[in-house]
XYZ file of C-alpha atoms in Angstrom:
742
model
C -4.758 -4.215 -53.867
C -3.549 -1.798 -56.557
C -2.061 0.590 -54.013
C -0.266 -2.302 -52.328
C 1.862 -3.152 -55.327
C 2.301 0.383 -56.660
C 3.436 1.750 -53.291
C 6.429 -0.583 -53.285
C 7.847 0.843 -56.519
C 10.263 3.703 -57.143
C 9.204 6.425 -59.575
C 10.633 4.943 -62.836
C 9.328 1.465 -61.892
C 5.878 2.892 -61.205
C 5.938 4.776 -64.508
C 6.804 1.558 -66.378
C 3.951 -0.363 -64.719
C 1.353 2.334 -65.474
C 2.409 2.916 -69.109
C 0.322 0.174 -70.758
C -0.556 1.495 -74.241
C 1.823 1.828 -77.171
C 5.453 0.721 -77.617
C 7.628 0.833 -74.490
C 11.289 0.001 -73.871
C 12.409 -0.478 -70.275
C 16.191 -0.248 -69.923
C 16.782 -2.231 -66.741
C 20.222 -1.967 -65.161
C 21.612 -4.896 -63.173
C 19.694 -5.548 -59.944
C 17.102 -2.856 -60.710
C 13.997 -4.980 -60.056
C 12.931 -5.654 -63.652
C 11.109 -8.897 -62.759
C 9.015 -6.977 -60.229
C 8.186 -4.358 -62.874
C 7.195 -6.937 -65.501
C 5.146 -8.842 -62.942
C 3.251 -5.805 -61.696
C 2.763 -4.468 -65.206
C 0.957 -7.676 -66.219
C -1.001 -7.715 -62.925
C -1.959 -4.067 -63.539
C -3.304 -4.935 -67.011
C -5.433 -7.764 -65.600
C -6.682 -5.592 -62.724
C -7.879 -3.079 -65.323
C -9.984 -5.564 -67.251
C -7.537 -6.932 -69.831
C -8.249 -10.600 -70.611
C -5.226 -12.672 -69.447
C -5.574 -14.818 -72.592
C -4.747 -11.733 -74.691
C -1.372 -11.205 -72.967
C 1.784 -12.785 -74.389
C 4.915 -12.703 -72.205
C 8.117 -14.138 -73.670
C 11.095 -15.095 -71.502
C 14.389 -16.931 -72.000
C 14.031 -19.571 -69.266
C 11.158 -21.635 -67.902
C 12.353 -20.659 -64.429
C 11.821 -16.950 -65.143
C 8.364 -17.637 -66.597
C 7.289 -19.742 -63.603
C 8.603 -17.181 -61.125
C 6.704 -14.372 -62.854
C 3.489 -16.393 -63.087
C 3.628 -17.249 -59.376
C 4.189 -13.590 -58.451
C 1.294 -12.445 -60.653
C -1.008 -15.056 -59.076
C -0.292 -13.574 -55.653
C -1.602 -10.217 -56.898
C -4.530 -11.170 -59.173
C -5.286 -14.797 -58.266
C -5.687 -17.813 -60.557
C -6.699 -15.626 -63.499
C -2.962 -15.346 -64.162
C -2.988 -18.920 -65.477
C -4.634 -17.698 -68.658
C -1.561 -15.680 -69.701
C 0.469 -17.095 -72.574
C 3.785 -16.975 -70.746
C 6.924 -18.972 -71.420
C 10.142 -19.184 -73.383
C 10.211 -18.266 -77.067
C 10.685 -21.933 -77.917
C 7.867 -23.225 -75.698
C 5.337 -20.614 -76.870
C 6.165 -21.101 -80.534
C 6.153 -24.901 -80.132
C 2.643 -24.506 -78.688
C 1.543 -22.486 -81.720
C 3.191 -24.955 -84.112
C 1.403 -27.904 -82.437
C -1.886 -26.186 -83.233
C -0.959 -25.124 -86.775
C 1.495 -27.914 -87.749
C -0.578 -29.225 -90.677
C -0.178 -25.844 -92.417
C 3.565 -26.425 -92.879
C 3.611 -30.163 -93.584
C 3.928 -31.602 -90.058
C 1.570 -33.404 -87.698
C 0.862 -32.103 -84.183
C 2.903 -34.994 -82.719
C 6.180 -33.802 -84.281
C 9.362 -34.598 -82.326
C 11.745 -31.911 -81.103
C 15.395 -32.856 -81.633
C 17.935 -31.784 -79.045
C 21.585 -31.133 -79.889
C 22.561 -34.799 -79.524
C 19.803 -35.886 -81.921
C 20.880 -33.266 -84.464
C 24.531 -34.289 -84.217
C 23.606 -37.950 -84.638
C 21.646 -37.108 -87.779
C 24.546 -35.064 -89.180
C 26.970 -37.945 -88.507
C 24.689 -40.252 -90.499
C 24.559 -37.781 -93.387
C 28.358 -37.337 -93.441
C 28.790 -41.114 -93.479
C 26.325 -41.529 -96.351
C 28.075 -38.799 -98.357
C 31.529 -40.276 -97.552
C 32.683 -36.939 -96.158
C 35.583 -36.746 -93.703
C 34.224 -35.879 -90.235
C 37.630 -34.445 -89.329
C 37.093 -31.795 -92.009
C 33.320 -31.556 -91.687
C 33.303 -31.430 -87.911
C 29.824 -32.223 -86.624
C 29.743 -29.281 -84.205
C 30.877 -26.857 -86.919
C 28.295 -28.138 -89.395
C 25.475 -27.872 -86.858
C 26.581 -24.364 -85.827
C 26.637 -23.289 -89.484
C 23.093 -24.606 -90.024
C 21.888 -23.058 -86.757
C 23.347 -19.650 -87.660
C 21.616 -19.775 -91.046
C 18.231 -20.599 -89.504
C 18.535 -17.915 -86.837
C 19.160 -15.425 -89.636
C 16.123 -16.853 -91.485
C 18.243 -18.199 -94.339
C 16.503 -21.184 -95.944
C 18.236 -24.065 -97.713
C 17.502 -22.575 -101.141
C 18.784 -19.139 -100.126
C 21.910 -20.685 -98.638
C 22.663 -22.670 -101.777
C 22.122 -19.652 -104.044
C 24.231 -17.264 -101.979
C 27.683 -16.693 -103.478
C 29.104 -15.358 -100.195
C 28.175 -18.517 -98.293
C 29.587 -20.656 -101.071
C 32.866 -18.722 -100.998
C 33.079 -18.983 -97.197
C 32.467 -22.736 -97.332
C 35.103 -23.143 -100.035
C 37.580 -21.138 -97.954
C 36.825 -23.292 -94.899
C 37.225 -26.466 -96.994
C 33.592 -27.518 -96.484
C 32.166 -26.964 -100.009
C 29.348 -29.507 -99.502
C 27.820 -27.502 -96.624
C 24.775 -26.430 -98.661
C 24.126 -30.002 -99.709
C 24.344 -31.207 -96.086
C 21.945 -28.465 -94.975
C 19.391 -29.595 -97.577
C 19.613 -33.291 -96.667
C 19.440 -32.420 -92.962
C 16.211 -30.445 -93.443
C 14.714 -33.115 -95.698
C 15.429 -35.776 -93.067
C 13.886 -33.665 -90.301
C 10.683 -33.223 -92.307
C 10.631 -36.925 -93.236
C 11.021 -37.776 -89.512
C 8.218 -35.341 -88.574
C 10.810 -33.613 -86.405
C 12.085 -30.097 -85.775
C 15.281 -28.998 -84.085
C 15.280 -26.060 -81.638
C 16.064 -23.532 -84.356
C 13.156 -24.819 -86.453
C 10.711 -23.794 -83.723
C 11.629 -20.187 -84.544
C 12.330 -20.644 -88.254
C 9.068 -22.507 -88.917
C 7.009 -20.013 -86.916
C 8.343 -17.303 -89.226
C 7.479 -19.451 -92.252
C 4.009 -20.103 -90.824
C 3.313 -16.388 -90.340
C 4.879 -15.452 -93.686
C 2.962 -17.951 -95.808
C -0.350 -18.067 -93.923
C -1.559 -14.544 -93.279
C -4.836 -15.837 -91.828
C -2.866 -17.625 -89.099
C -0.773 -14.516 -88.443
C -3.902 -12.375 -88.235
C -5.472 -14.849 -85.794
C -2.590 -14.475 -83.334
C -2.222 -10.731 -83.932
C -5.846 -10.292 -82.873
C -5.423 -12.699 -79.966
C -2.357 -11.058 -78.423
C -3.286 -7.441 -77.690
C -0.296 -7.007 -75.363
C 3.154 -8.445 -76.101
C 6.019 -8.353 -73.599
C 9.612 -9.554 -74.060
C 12.055 -10.093 -71.194
C 15.852 -10.038 -71.733
C 15.291 -8.321 -75.070
C 19.034 -7.811 -75.582
C 19.357 -11.602 -76.052
C 16.905 -11.910 -78.948
C 18.105 -12.975 -82.383
C 16.847 -11.842 -85.791
C 14.228 -14.589 -85.946
C 12.802 -13.964 -82.464
C 12.513 -10.226 -82.990
C 10.844 -10.584 -86.379
C 8.146 -12.885 -84.948
C 7.572 -10.566 -81.982
C 7.303 -7.510 -84.215
C 4.796 -9.255 -86.490
C 2.622 -10.318 -83.559
C 2.536 -6.773 -82.175
C 1.977 -5.088 -85.554
C -1.783 -4.583 -85.177
C -2.154 -3.255 -81.622
C 1.411 -1.864 -81.236
C 1.292 -2.625 -77.491
C 4.785 -4.056 -77.320
C 6.922 -3.759 -74.197
C 10.539 -4.910 -74.233
C 12.712 -5.110 -71.141
C 16.473 -5.497 -71.231
C 19.962 -4.162 -70.688
C 22.352 -3.790 -73.589
C 25.225 -3.964 -71.081
C 24.216 -7.568 -70.371
C 24.105 -8.766 -73.987
C 26.463 -11.765 -73.897
C 25.020 -14.366 -76.263
C 26.230 -13.343 -79.715
C 27.671 -16.849 -80.143
C 24.075 -18.159 -79.946
C 22.884 -15.661 -82.520
C 21.744 -12.867 -80.176
C 21.789 -9.528 -81.968
C 22.510 -6.530 -79.745
C 21.306 -4.257 -82.558
C 17.722 -5.304 -81.747
C 17.794 -3.266 -78.538
C 20.152 -0.555 -79.808
C 17.947 0.171 -82.846
C 14.515 -0.527 -81.341
C 13.629 3.162 -81.432
C 14.063 3.233 -85.229
C 11.312 0.617 -85.619
C 8.985 2.446 -83.211
C 9.297 6.250 -83.552
C 6.524 6.667 -80.926
C 8.589 4.651 -78.453
C 8.589 5.570 -74.763
C 11.901 4.781 -73.018
C 12.087 4.333 -69.244
C 15.383 3.640 -67.481
C 15.586 1.642 -64.253
C 18.928 2.729 -62.798
C 18.682 2.049 -59.065
C 20.482 -1.182 -58.114
C 18.895 -3.002 -55.146
C 21.267 -5.979 -55.204
C 24.862 -4.925 -54.660
C 27.007 -2.698 -52.441
C 28.220 0.719 -53.570
C 31.744 -0.606 -54.174
C 30.495 -3.385 -56.444
C 28.129 -1.120 -58.399
C 30.835 1.558 -58.837
C 33.428 -0.988 -59.945
C 31.003 -2.441 -62.500
C 30.238 1.041 -63.835
C 33.944 1.849 -64.201
C 34.394 -1.264 -66.354
C 31.344 -1.049 -68.619
C 31.853 2.674 -69.294
C 34.768 1.608 -71.557
C 32.326 0.230 -74.123
C 31.547 2.610 -76.952
C 28.457 0.770 -78.240
C 25.848 1.177 -75.509
C 22.715 2.962 -74.341
C 24.027 5.272 -71.644
C 22.652 4.873 -68.139
C 23.779 5.822 -64.652
C 23.355 2.815 -62.364
C 23.475 3.726 -58.655
C 22.517 2.278 -55.280
C 21.505 3.372 -51.800
C 22.994 0.177 -50.329
C 25.922 0.241 -47.917
C 29.485 0.896 -49.065
C 30.513 -2.710 -48.475
C 34.019 -4.211 -48.419
C 36.545 -3.419 -51.132
C 36.791 -5.862 -53.995
C 39.470 -8.442 -53.215
C 42.049 -9.183 -55.920
C 44.043 -12.398 -55.423
C 47.193 -13.087 -57.402
C 48.230 -16.769 -57.345
C 51.383 -18.376 -58.664
C 49.509 -21.223 -60.410
C 46.012 -22.461 -61.150
C 46.283 -25.038 -58.356
C 47.274 -22.350 -55.866
C 44.388 -20.229 -57.129
C 42.043 -23.112 -56.282
C 43.514 -23.435 -52.783
C 43.312 -19.700 -52.073
C 39.677 -19.509 -53.147
C 38.727 -22.594 -51.109
C 40.494 -21.105 -48.051
C 38.721 -17.797 -48.526
C 35.311 -19.509 -48.704
C 36.125 -21.579 -45.605
C 37.129 -18.478 -43.629
C 34.156 -16.387 -44.707
C 31.846 -19.252 -43.768
C 33.346 -19.604 -40.303
C 33.637 -15.907 -39.493
C 30.326 -14.743 -40.968
C 28.253 -17.875 -40.153
C 27.372 -18.380 -43.816
C 26.048 -21.321 -45.804
C 27.754 -22.963 -48.769
C 24.896 -21.760 -50.964
C 25.888 -18.137 -50.273
C 28.968 -18.604 -52.489
C 29.513 -18.878 -56.235
C 32.678 -19.446 -58.266
C 32.347 -18.122 -61.809
C 34.741 -18.917 -64.636
C 35.017 -18.281 -68.366
C 35.171 -21.960 -69.448
C 33.993 -25.231 -67.890
C 37.503 -26.673 -68.099
C 38.626 -24.333 -65.297
C 36.543 -26.104 -62.647
C 39.071 -28.886 -61.852
C 41.415 -26.953 -59.527
C 38.480 -25.546 -57.554
C 36.748 -28.930 -57.286
C 39.898 -30.518 -55.861
C 40.511 -27.674 -53.402
C 36.897 -27.632 -52.170
C 36.936 -31.409 -51.678
C 40.094 -31.130 -49.570
C 38.295 -28.580 -47.385
C 35.213 -30.837 -47.234
C 33.101 -28.053 -48.760
C 30.139 -29.322 -50.785
C 29.708 -27.900 -54.263
C 27.613 -28.358 -57.368
C 28.534 -27.682 -60.970
C 25.776 -26.108 -63.054
C 26.000 -26.903 -66.743
C 27.593 -30.331 -66.432
C 25.753 -33.464 -67.572
C 22.101 -32.609 -66.973
C 19.456 -35.071 -65.821
C 17.788 -35.340 -69.216
C 21.132 -35.918 -70.977
C 21.948 -39.134 -69.068
C 21.927 -42.263 -71.230
C 19.229 -44.174 -69.371
C 16.944 -41.116 -69.422
C 17.533 -40.452 -73.123
C 16.817 -44.139 -73.856
C 13.409 -44.076 -72.158
C 12.561 -40.663 -73.610
C 13.465 -42.005 -77.081
C 11.042 -44.912 -76.555
C 8.339 -42.402 -75.628
C 9.168 -40.181 -78.600
C 8.983 -43.079 -81.030
C 5.714 -44.262 -79.513
C 4.101 -40.919 -80.359
C 5.923 -40.408 -83.679
C 6.965 -43.423 -85.767
C 8.674 -41.138 -88.275
C 11.307 -40.156 -85.678
C 14.259 -42.017 -87.174
C 16.858 -40.839 -84.649
C 14.723 -42.209 -81.809
C 14.264 -45.483 -83.709
C 18.002 -45.961 -84.245
C 18.642 -45.289 -80.558
C 16.169 -47.848 -79.162
C 15.897 -50.636 -81.730
C 18.517 -52.704 -79.883
C 18.173 -51.259 -76.351
C 18.036 -53.486 -74.369
C 19.852 -55.877 -76.698
C 17.406 -57.947 -78.742
C 19.615 -59.311 -81.517
C 19.353 -56.350 -83.899
C 22.988 -55.369 -84.358
C 24.579 -52.500 -86.300
C 24.745 -54.641 -89.455
C 20.998 -55.245 -89.380
C 20.293 -51.570 -88.723
C 22.504 -50.689 -91.708
C 20.436 -53.066 -93.894
C 17.239 -51.386 -92.687
C 18.643 -47.959 -93.605
C 19.817 -49.142 -97.050
C 16.507 -50.874 -97.786
C 14.544 -47.768 -96.787
C 16.732 -45.628 -99.033
C 16.418 -47.959 -102.021
C 12.641 -48.173 -101.654
C 12.299 -44.460 -100.831
C 10.319 -45.175 -97.652
C 10.825 -44.381 -93.977
C 12.675 -46.689 -91.589
C 9.435 -47.609 -89.778
C 7.941 -48.875 -93.043
C 10.824 -51.350 -93.317
C 10.772 -52.263 -89.605
C 7.012 -52.858 -89.515
C 7.197 -55.077 -92.638
C 10.625 -56.602 -92.082
C 9.984 -59.927 -93.825
C 8.913 -58.185 -97.053
C 11.941 -55.890 -97.152
C 14.705 -57.927 -95.505
C 13.702 -61.573 -95.742
C 12.325 -63.962 -93.131
C 15.753 -65.017 -91.807
C 16.499 -61.765 -89.973
C 12.924 -60.540 -89.553
C 11.957 -62.220 -86.255
C 13.582 -59.839 -83.702
C 12.583 -56.833 -85.834
C 8.960 -58.033 -85.961
C 8.963 -58.432 -82.175
C 10.227 -54.876 -81.774
C 7.579 -53.536 -84.198
C 4.829 -55.367 -82.315
C 6.082 -53.862 -79.057
C 5.955 -50.307 -80.452
C 2.473 -50.852 -81.879
C 1.265 -51.984 -78.460
C 2.813 -48.881 -76.874
C 0.983 -46.714 -79.403
C -2.373 -48.290 -78.537
C -1.789 -47.711 -74.819
C -0.671 -44.096 -75.352
C -3.956 -43.390 -77.189
C -5.923 -44.667 -74.190
C -3.851 -43.773 -71.124
C -2.216 -40.654 -69.705
C 1.520 -39.902 -69.884
C 2.405 -41.594 -66.581
C 0.571 -44.869 -67.204
C 1.998 -45.065 -70.717
C 5.558 -44.264 -69.646
C 5.458 -46.736 -66.739
C 4.281 -49.459 -69.112
C 6.969 -48.613 -71.684
C 9.723 -48.645 -69.036
C 8.633 -52.106 -67.897
C 7.602 -53.784 -71.161
C 10.633 -52.541 -73.109
C 12.953 -54.320 -70.685
C 14.760 -51.112 -69.686
C 13.751 -51.287 -66.020
C 14.577 -54.984 -65.778
C 18.049 -54.498 -67.261
C 18.837 -51.619 -64.905
C 17.421 -53.437 -61.878
C 19.637 -56.453 -62.542
C 22.766 -54.264 -62.556
C 23.724 -54.327 -58.872
C 26.711 -51.981 -59.194
C 26.582 -48.513 -57.616
C 26.327 -46.995 -61.096
C 23.558 -49.435 -62.061
C 21.556 -48.554 -58.959
C 21.969 -44.830 -59.701
C 20.718 -45.360 -63.279
C 17.694 -47.318 -62.020
C 16.890 -44.531 -59.543
C 17.229 -41.944 -62.318
C 14.571 -43.744 -64.379
C 12.307 -43.888 -61.322
C 12.888 -40.153 -60.867
C 11.803 -39.566 -64.468
C 8.607 -41.551 -63.850
C 8.047 -39.419 -60.730
C 8.402 -36.287 -62.863
C 5.814 -37.617 -65.334
C 3.401 -38.415 -62.467
C 3.884 -34.882 -61.164
C 3.111 -33.537 -64.664
C -0.099 -35.585 -64.867
C -1.228 -34.598 -61.363
C -0.697 -30.883 -62.050
C -4.145 -29.301 -62.511
C -2.646 -26.599 -64.768
C -1.904 -29.196 -67.465
C -5.125 -29.797 -69.386
C -3.403 -32.101 -71.878
C -1.970 -35.033 -69.896
C -0.899 -37.071 -72.910
C 2.563 -38.480 -73.478
C 2.990 -36.075 -76.401
C 2.289 -33.072 -74.142
C 4.805 -34.257 -71.549
C 7.472 -34.804 -74.208
C 7.043 -31.243 -75.439
C 7.577 -29.868 -71.923
C 10.691 -32.021 -71.447
C 12.252 -31.172 -74.799
C 12.219 -27.475 -73.906
C 13.896 -27.775 -70.500
C 17.345 -26.261 -69.996
C 20.112 -28.049 -68.110
C 20.008 -25.544 -65.235
C 16.291 -26.238 -64.732
C 16.252 -30.055 -64.652
C 18.716 -30.422 -61.782
C 17.322 -33.153 -59.498
C 19.805 -32.527 -56.688
C 17.740 -31.878 -53.548
C 20.687 -30.760 -51.372
C 20.935 -27.066 -52.195
C 23.475 -26.070 -49.531
C 26.424 -26.211 -51.889
C 28.892 -23.763 -53.380
C 27.730 -23.090 -56.933
C 30.287 -23.376 -59.734
C 29.403 -22.356 -63.266
C 30.466 -20.424 -66.333
C 29.552 -16.746 -66.356
C 27.185 -17.357 -69.272
C 25.241 -19.797 -67.068
C 25.170 -17.265 -64.189
C 23.160 -14.670 -66.122
C 20.080 -13.681 -64.111
C 21.343 -15.185 -60.848
C 22.736 -13.523 -57.706
C 24.861 -14.667 -54.765
C 26.028 -13.007 -51.559
C 29.713 -13.840 -52.192
C 31.059 -14.181 -55.730
C 34.510 -15.279 -56.920
C 35.419 -14.496 -60.529
C 38.472 -16.603 -61.319
C 40.991 -17.003 -64.135
C 41.205 -13.300 -64.971
C 44.088 -13.622 -67.424
C 44.719 -12.427 -70.941
C 43.661 -14.998 -73.581
C 41.436 -16.689 -70.999
C 39.239 -13.751 -69.990
C 39.065 -11.954 -72.342
C 39.178 -15.082 -74.457
C 41.843 -15.229 -77.148
C 39.050 -15.870 -79.657
C 37.422 -12.537 -78.798
C 40.328 -10.190 -79.478
C 40.106 -9.666 -83.219
C 37.405 -6.975 -83.277
C 36.043 -4.231 -81.076
C 32.575 -5.837 -81.113
C 33.963 -9.121 -79.748
C 36.053 -7.400 -77.077
C 33.068 -5.314 -75.975
C 30.997 -8.488 -75.626
C 33.717 -9.957 -73.383
C 33.643 -6.772 -71.320
C 29.861 -7.093 -70.995
C 30.430 -10.667 -69.815
C 32.784 -9.380 -67.102
C 30.172 -6.764 -66.163
C 27.533 -9.491 -65.820
C 29.904 -11.481 -63.589
C 30.627 -8.497 -61.304
C 26.954 -7.646 -60.910
C 26.035 -11.158 -59.698
C 27.582 -10.248 -56.306
C 25.504 -8.824 -53.465
C 27.871 -8.325 -50.501
C 31.415 -9.183 -51.510
C 33.304 -9.752 -54.749
C 36.672 -11.473 -55.092
C 38.708 -11.580 -58.310
C 41.652 -13.883 -58.954
C 44.239 -14.765 -61.569
C 47.208 -17.102 -61.835
C 50.682 -16.344 -63.127
C 50.862 -19.802 -64.730
C 48.505 -22.598 -65.660
C 48.556 -25.749 -67.746
C 47.079 -25.366 -71.210
C 46.862 -28.413 -73.523
C 49.431 -30.217 -71.370
C 51.945 -27.363 -71.343
C 52.739 -24.958 -68.513
C 51.896 -21.492 -69.755
C 52.987 -18.154 -68.284
C 49.991 -15.851 -67.869
C 49.501 -12.122 -67.563
C 46.686 -10.396 -65.710
C 43.555 -9.566 -67.679
C 43.232 -6.075 -69.146
C 39.825 -5.925 -67.429
C 41.510 -5.676 -64.022
C 43.185 -2.473 -65.105
C 39.787 -1.076 -66.105
C 38.419 -1.235 -62.545
C 38.911 2.069 -60.714
C 41.735 1.283 -58.186
C 39.867 2.965 -55.312
C 37.479 -0.021 -55.200
C 40.213 -2.696 -55.074
C 42.317 -4.398 -52.427
C 45.197 -6.426 -53.862
C 46.634 -9.593 -52.315
C 49.798 -11.351 -53.462
C 50.482 -14.945 -52.432
C 53.905 -15.642 -50.954
C 54.523 -19.370 -51.100
C 53.149 -21.844 -48.586
C 52.390 -19.303 -45.892
C 49.852 -17.794 -48.310
C 47.598 -20.711 -47.472
C 47.348 -19.660 -43.819
C 43.916 -18.723 -42.609
C 44.982 -15.124 -42.068
C 45.796 -14.646 -45.744
C 42.782 -12.588 -46.766
C 42.530 -10.557 -43.549
C 43.799 -7.123 -42.512
C 45.529 -6.140 -45.747
C 46.126 -2.498 -46.575
C 44.183 -1.223 -49.591
C 46.470 -0.544 -52.502
C 46.261 0.100 -56.187
C 46.171 -2.945 -58.454
C 49.409 -3.875 -60.141
C 50.040 -2.149 -63.402
C 49.039 -4.460 -66.182
C 51.031 -4.511 -69.401
C 50.323 -1.154 -71.002
C 51.695 -2.197 -74.362
C 48.459 -3.873 -75.451
C 48.301 -3.719 -79.230
C 45.279 -2.400 -81.122
C 44.841 -4.600 -84.219
C 44.854 -3.013 -87.668
C 41.439 -1.995 -88.971
C 41.569 -4.735 -91.634
C 42.970 -7.387 -89.290
C 41.965 -10.879 -90.422
C 43.969 -14.004 -89.462
C 45.910 -15.462 -92.401
C 46.368 -19.121 -93.337
C 49.715 -19.959 -91.690
C 50.244 -23.239 -93.573
C 53.092 -21.674 -95.555
C 54.520 -19.466 -92.791
C 58.320 -19.253 -93.140
C 61.286 -17.609 -91.459
C 61.644 -13.867 -92.147
C 57.942 -13.137 -92.703
C 56.502 -10.049 -90.995
C 53.329 -10.834 -89.042
C 50.799 -9.135 -86.789
C 49.278 -10.633 -83.639
C 46.048 -9.104 -82.198
C 47.663 -8.626 -78.785
C 51.456 -8.720 -79.218
C 51.528 -6.463 -82.280
C 54.033 -6.639 -85.173
C 56.922 -9.066 -85.309
C 59.265 -11.092 -87.521
C 59.254 -14.909 -87.704
C 62.615 -16.235 -86.457
C 61.940 -19.965 -86.688
C 59.160 -22.442 -87.603
C 59.270 -25.802 -85.800
C 57.336 -28.870 -87.063
C 58.179 -31.221 -84.165
C 55.562 -33.606 -82.710
C 53.000 -32.787 -85.423
C 52.369 -29.403 -83.805
C 53.726 -26.479 -85.789
C 55.213 -23.734 -83.614
C 56.696 -20.409 -84.571
C 59.285 -18.388 -82.684
C 58.513 -14.725 -83.352
C 60.299 -11.575 -82.187
C 57.673 -8.900 -81.522
C 58.656 -5.232 -81.539
C 56.961 -4.394 -78.225
C 56.975 -7.572 -76.134
C 60.054 -9.435 -77.332
C 60.285 -13.090 -78.333
C 57.282 -15.427 -78.096
C 56.807 -19.048 -79.169
C 53.266 -19.641 -80.463
C 51.338 -22.764 -81.471
C 50.185 -22.026 -85.002
C 47.019 -24.114 -84.573
C 45.836 -21.544 -82.000
C 47.655 -18.306 -82.789
C 45.819 -15.722 -84.865
C 48.436 -14.138 -87.163
C 48.043 -11.792 -90.087
C 50.884 -12.079 -92.592
C 52.067 -8.703 -93.939
C 53.801 -9.063 -97.277
């Protein structure tokens, strides 16, 4: 058996599988077979007598974990089920369930998703009488999330002068106070948000060395996939767990580090050798996925980055067609040209819809492509839209289940107390909240003793609700997740209300709830799940990602998604669209070299999703916030070596003809504006509230200029500026990043 899996590996892959002791970093270029290496490395450990229960493998998606586990089972059998394998969040949630009492929680704690966290923040802002137009909920949550991912506690945040100054400058001086109340409410609700699963695991290991030692001794071998995407918190936990045995293996590619906005720290992989001087580094550089043209084009782009671990990615695959570059006159024409190209390739190459993917920088770009594909009767699916578990009817039933297992979960309580309607309106809920605050008790205390707190007149419907929840709790203690959930769906009145709605939408919502019950039955029937309780099911659901809970059974569709969502995927034919300055690279990523290099890595990731053929496109104009905007081609197009490109220019209506993308002579790409400005070393956008005529300013792309006019019409301040290199531009000051030079 051993020879079977080792014989299929190239020399560096084989070396990585056989090197089992001591710290190891595997630099895995795009399409280099890293999943195979990780899989066989774990199988090799088990084949050589290592207890599967002593192996910890951390991934970034449940899909990756399941795929690896299934592959390992094929090599070593069912022993693979003993491996602790899963996402950082799922593994640490599992540890926290076991050790929760050590940090002031019970094992039935709830896990808040983004909607729950935002709802809680809205409540806090309302209680503090803070303006939600200044304290934007998304901004507040991002600020708290960033702090937690950097392991900054409430007390540290409030004591830190830099944070206080930043909050003052951003006109959110109460940020520290909000953070404290938010954390207090989570603890009071016996709930954690996603960031707490990492933050609290660090706290657990920091404050309880006996617990840390227990897991250090348990996990003799620690492996981390997609290491370039780890944040400070994730790396610190991993390093602590591996501290005793030092058998840590990290796999990743710094050139595919694209999640800084989520807290990922590329320095983890760049500086890994400093933490482990004995480190062995193995580079996987052979690409098995893409054609020579695609691999070479990707290399020519990413070589522009200065901050990287150098590697030479190559392939023995065929040369393949040149990369197509389509120039469209507008975003609508871009949509039509791409739809036509897909239609033609399908017909001429006998392909399926699922062979194609359209990748864009932002979700908002999907409209033109959706409309064009519909006109061609080409089926498509959008990944990253409203996911199954984010639909209202699903969140309602899940909230009932959450509150059944955890009566301290106040966000779940507020969601379900009047769903379906039972005569407990917003006014009554407000009285419950006020009464709980005045008496310094939880909301459930008031709800379960409504007459004592609120008076007999309004207590009846609240008492009925409390009795219902108590009955659910009794059943959940006796029955498995499916039986409990089915009873809750029926007895709560949710199923009845949905069944009585005979509209198309009502029927779809009813079927969605039935689909959820099917999923719970599948969970219970799965022999791998020892714990079949409602609490165990809720933990598995709370850690799903939107790309993994897609219930669409028809898979023969063109896939449309943002490039961030496409990470780790591959398609035969890939279209990267909207390659224009300020869109890709994004205008928000042009103020520093680090940001621009991350955008370039994002483009590299997009290119390397393609197996057989890659098509790039951009539009000369598109609507932006209701205004028609003239666009210029992305600087990234100029960075592709011209020998790998074939350029097409649309020419009015005849460009839509089916022969458009055929038989064109290879030519160099058009010369893109070579006057791109390099921002000053100290470039930081200024407050433009007092911008006036005659001021000298600097723009990160257009360079230096003088303000000619400031217009306040229609509540949107605009400035007409004459730039030294590119001439006159009119900019919206709410979006433009300008540095004022006195």
